[in-house]
PDB file of C-alpha atoms in Angstrom:
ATOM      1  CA  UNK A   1     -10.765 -30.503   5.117  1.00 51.00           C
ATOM      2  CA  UNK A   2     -10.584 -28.700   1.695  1.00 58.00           C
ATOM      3  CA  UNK A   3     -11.658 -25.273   2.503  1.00 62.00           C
ATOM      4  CA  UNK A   4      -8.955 -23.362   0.856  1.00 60.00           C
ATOM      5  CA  UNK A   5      -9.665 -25.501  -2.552  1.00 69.00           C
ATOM      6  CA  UNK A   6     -11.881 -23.077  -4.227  1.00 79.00           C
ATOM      7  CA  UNK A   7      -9.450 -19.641  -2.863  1.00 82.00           C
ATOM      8  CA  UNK A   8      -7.427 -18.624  -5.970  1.00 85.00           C
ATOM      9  CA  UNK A   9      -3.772 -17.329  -5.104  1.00 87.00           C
ATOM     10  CA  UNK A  10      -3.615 -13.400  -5.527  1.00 83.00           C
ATOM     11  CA  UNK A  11       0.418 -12.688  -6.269  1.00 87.00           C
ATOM     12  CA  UNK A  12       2.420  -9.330  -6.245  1.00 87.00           C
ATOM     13  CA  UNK A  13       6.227  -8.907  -7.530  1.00 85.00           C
ATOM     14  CA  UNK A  14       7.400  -6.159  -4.978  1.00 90.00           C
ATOM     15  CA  UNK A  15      11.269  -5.043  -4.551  1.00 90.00           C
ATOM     16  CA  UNK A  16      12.172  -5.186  -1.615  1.00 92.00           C
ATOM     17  CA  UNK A  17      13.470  -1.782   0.882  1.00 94.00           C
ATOM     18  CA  UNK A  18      16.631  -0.214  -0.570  1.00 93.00           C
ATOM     19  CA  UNK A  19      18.313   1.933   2.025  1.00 93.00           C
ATOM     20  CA  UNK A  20      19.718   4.140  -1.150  1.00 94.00           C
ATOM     21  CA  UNK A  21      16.787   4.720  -2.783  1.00 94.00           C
ATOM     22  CA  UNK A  22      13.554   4.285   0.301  1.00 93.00           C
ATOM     23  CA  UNK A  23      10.203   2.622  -0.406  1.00 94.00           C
ATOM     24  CA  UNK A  24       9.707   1.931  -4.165  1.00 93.00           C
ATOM     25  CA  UNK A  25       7.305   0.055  -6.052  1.00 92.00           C
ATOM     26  CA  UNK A  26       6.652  -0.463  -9.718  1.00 91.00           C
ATOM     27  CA  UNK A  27       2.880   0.737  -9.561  1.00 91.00           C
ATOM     28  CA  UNK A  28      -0.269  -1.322 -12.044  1.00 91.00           C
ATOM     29  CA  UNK A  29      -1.270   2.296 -12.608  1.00 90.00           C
ATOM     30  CA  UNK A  30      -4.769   1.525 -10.516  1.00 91.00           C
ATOM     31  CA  UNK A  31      -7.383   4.412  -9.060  1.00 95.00           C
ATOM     32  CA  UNK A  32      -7.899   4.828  -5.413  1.00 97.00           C
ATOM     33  CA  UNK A  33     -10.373   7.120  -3.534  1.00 97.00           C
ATOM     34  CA  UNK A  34      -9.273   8.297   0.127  1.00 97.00           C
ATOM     35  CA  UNK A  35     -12.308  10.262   1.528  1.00 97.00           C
ATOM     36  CA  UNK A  36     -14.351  10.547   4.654  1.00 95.00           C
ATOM     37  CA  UNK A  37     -17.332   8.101   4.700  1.00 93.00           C
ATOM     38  CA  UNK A  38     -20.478   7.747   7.138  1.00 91.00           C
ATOM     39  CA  UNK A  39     -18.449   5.528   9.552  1.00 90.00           C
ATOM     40  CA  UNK A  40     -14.899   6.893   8.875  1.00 96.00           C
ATOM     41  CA  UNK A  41     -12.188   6.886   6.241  1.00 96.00           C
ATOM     42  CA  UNK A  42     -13.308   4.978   3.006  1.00 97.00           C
ATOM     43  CA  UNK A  43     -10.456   3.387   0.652  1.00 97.00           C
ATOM     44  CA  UNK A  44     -12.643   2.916  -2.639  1.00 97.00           C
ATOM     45  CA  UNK A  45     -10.538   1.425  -5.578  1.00 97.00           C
ATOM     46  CA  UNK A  46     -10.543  -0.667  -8.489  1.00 97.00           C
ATOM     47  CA  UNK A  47      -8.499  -4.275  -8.165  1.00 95.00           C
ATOM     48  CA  UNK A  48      -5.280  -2.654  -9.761  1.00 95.00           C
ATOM     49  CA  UNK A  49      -5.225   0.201  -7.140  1.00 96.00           C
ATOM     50  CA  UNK A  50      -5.830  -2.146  -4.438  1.00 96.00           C
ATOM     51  CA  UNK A  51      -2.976  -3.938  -5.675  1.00 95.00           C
ATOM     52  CA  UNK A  52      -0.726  -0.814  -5.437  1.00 95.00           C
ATOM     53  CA  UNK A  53      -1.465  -0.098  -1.859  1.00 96.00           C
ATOM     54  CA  UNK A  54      -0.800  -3.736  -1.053  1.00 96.00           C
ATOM     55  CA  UNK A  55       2.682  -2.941  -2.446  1.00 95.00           C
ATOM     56  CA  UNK A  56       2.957   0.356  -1.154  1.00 95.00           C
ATOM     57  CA  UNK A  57       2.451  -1.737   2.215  1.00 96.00           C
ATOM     58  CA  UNK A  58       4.549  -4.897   1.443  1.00 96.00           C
ATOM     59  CA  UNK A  59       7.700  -2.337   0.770  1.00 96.00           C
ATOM     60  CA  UNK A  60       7.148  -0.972   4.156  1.00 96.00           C
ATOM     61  CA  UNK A  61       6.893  -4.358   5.975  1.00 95.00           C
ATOM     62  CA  UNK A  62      10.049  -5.603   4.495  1.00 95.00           C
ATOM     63  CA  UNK A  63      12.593  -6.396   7.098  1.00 93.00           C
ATOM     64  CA  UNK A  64      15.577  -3.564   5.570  1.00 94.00           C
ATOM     65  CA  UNK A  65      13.103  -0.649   6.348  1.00 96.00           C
ATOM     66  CA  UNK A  66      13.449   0.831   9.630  1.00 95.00           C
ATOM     67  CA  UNK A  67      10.704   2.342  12.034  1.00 94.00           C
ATOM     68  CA  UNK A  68       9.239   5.636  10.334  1.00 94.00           C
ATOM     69  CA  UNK A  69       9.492   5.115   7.017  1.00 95.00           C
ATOM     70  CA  UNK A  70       6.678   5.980   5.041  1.00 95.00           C
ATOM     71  CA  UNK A  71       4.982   7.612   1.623  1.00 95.00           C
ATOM     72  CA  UNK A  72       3.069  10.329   1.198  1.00 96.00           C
ATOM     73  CA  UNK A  73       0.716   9.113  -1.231  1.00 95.00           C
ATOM     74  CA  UNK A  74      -0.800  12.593  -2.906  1.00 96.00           C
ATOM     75  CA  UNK A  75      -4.287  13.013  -5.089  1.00 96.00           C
ATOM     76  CA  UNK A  76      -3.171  12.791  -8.806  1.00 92.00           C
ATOM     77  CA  UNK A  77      -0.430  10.599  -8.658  1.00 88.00           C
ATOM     78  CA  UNK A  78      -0.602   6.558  -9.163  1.00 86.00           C
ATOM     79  CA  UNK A  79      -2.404   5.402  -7.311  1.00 91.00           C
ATOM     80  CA  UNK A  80      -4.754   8.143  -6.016  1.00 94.00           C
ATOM     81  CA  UNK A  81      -7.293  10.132  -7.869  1.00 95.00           C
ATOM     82  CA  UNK A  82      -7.436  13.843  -7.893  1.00 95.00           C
ATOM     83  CA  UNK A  83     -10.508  13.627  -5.847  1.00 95.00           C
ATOM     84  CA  UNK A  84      -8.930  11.964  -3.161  1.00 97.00           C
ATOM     85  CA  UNK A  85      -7.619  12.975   0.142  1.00 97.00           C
ATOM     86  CA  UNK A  86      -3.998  12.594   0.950  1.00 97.00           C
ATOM     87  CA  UNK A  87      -2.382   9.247   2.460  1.00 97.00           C
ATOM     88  CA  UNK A  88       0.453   8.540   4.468  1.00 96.00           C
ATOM     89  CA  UNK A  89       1.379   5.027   4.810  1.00 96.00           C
ATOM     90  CA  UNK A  90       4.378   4.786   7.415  1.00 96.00           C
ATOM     91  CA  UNK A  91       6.095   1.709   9.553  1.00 95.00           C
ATOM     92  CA  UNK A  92       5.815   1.537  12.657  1.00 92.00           C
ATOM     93  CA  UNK A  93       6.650  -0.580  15.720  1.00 82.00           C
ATOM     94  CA  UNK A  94       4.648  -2.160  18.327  1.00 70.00           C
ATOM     95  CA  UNK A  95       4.670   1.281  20.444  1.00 63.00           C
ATOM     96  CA  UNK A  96       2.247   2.507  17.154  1.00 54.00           C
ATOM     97  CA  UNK A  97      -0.715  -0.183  17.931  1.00 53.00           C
TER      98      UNK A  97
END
């Protein structure tokens, strides 16, 4: 079965946790939206933005960061617009779900 044939690959170049300097991540320079929608928190963004938080996110999965850390993600700066609302991505363990 060929169902993945017509699925293009999506690829990100992330750096990985460094204890010395936390979660970093060379950011596309995207916009992102965080507001509160009809049924809950939206995340509105263009492809480059989405691509950010998918970093922001692949950082914090990486095996050398430890439970709790996290990025305040604040309207203005990449990626959020200064009509967003503030975001706070953080790692957690099992004990968070």
């Amino acid at each position: 079965m060929l169902q993945n044939a017509c699925v293009s690959e999506v690829r990100l170049t992330v750096t990985g946790y460094d204890p010395a300097r936390g979660a970093v991540i060379q950011p596309e320079g995207g916009d992102v939206v965080v507001r509160h929608g009809g049924s809950g928190i939206e995340i509105l963004a263009d492809p480059a933005g989405l691509r950010d938080l998918a970093r922001w996110c692949l950082v914090l999965a990486d095996e050398q960061a430890p439970d709790g850390t996290h990025v305040h993600l604040e309207p203005g700066t990449e990626p959020l617009a200064t009509t967003s609302m503030p975001l706070l991505i953080s790692r957690e363990g099992h004990r968070a779900i």
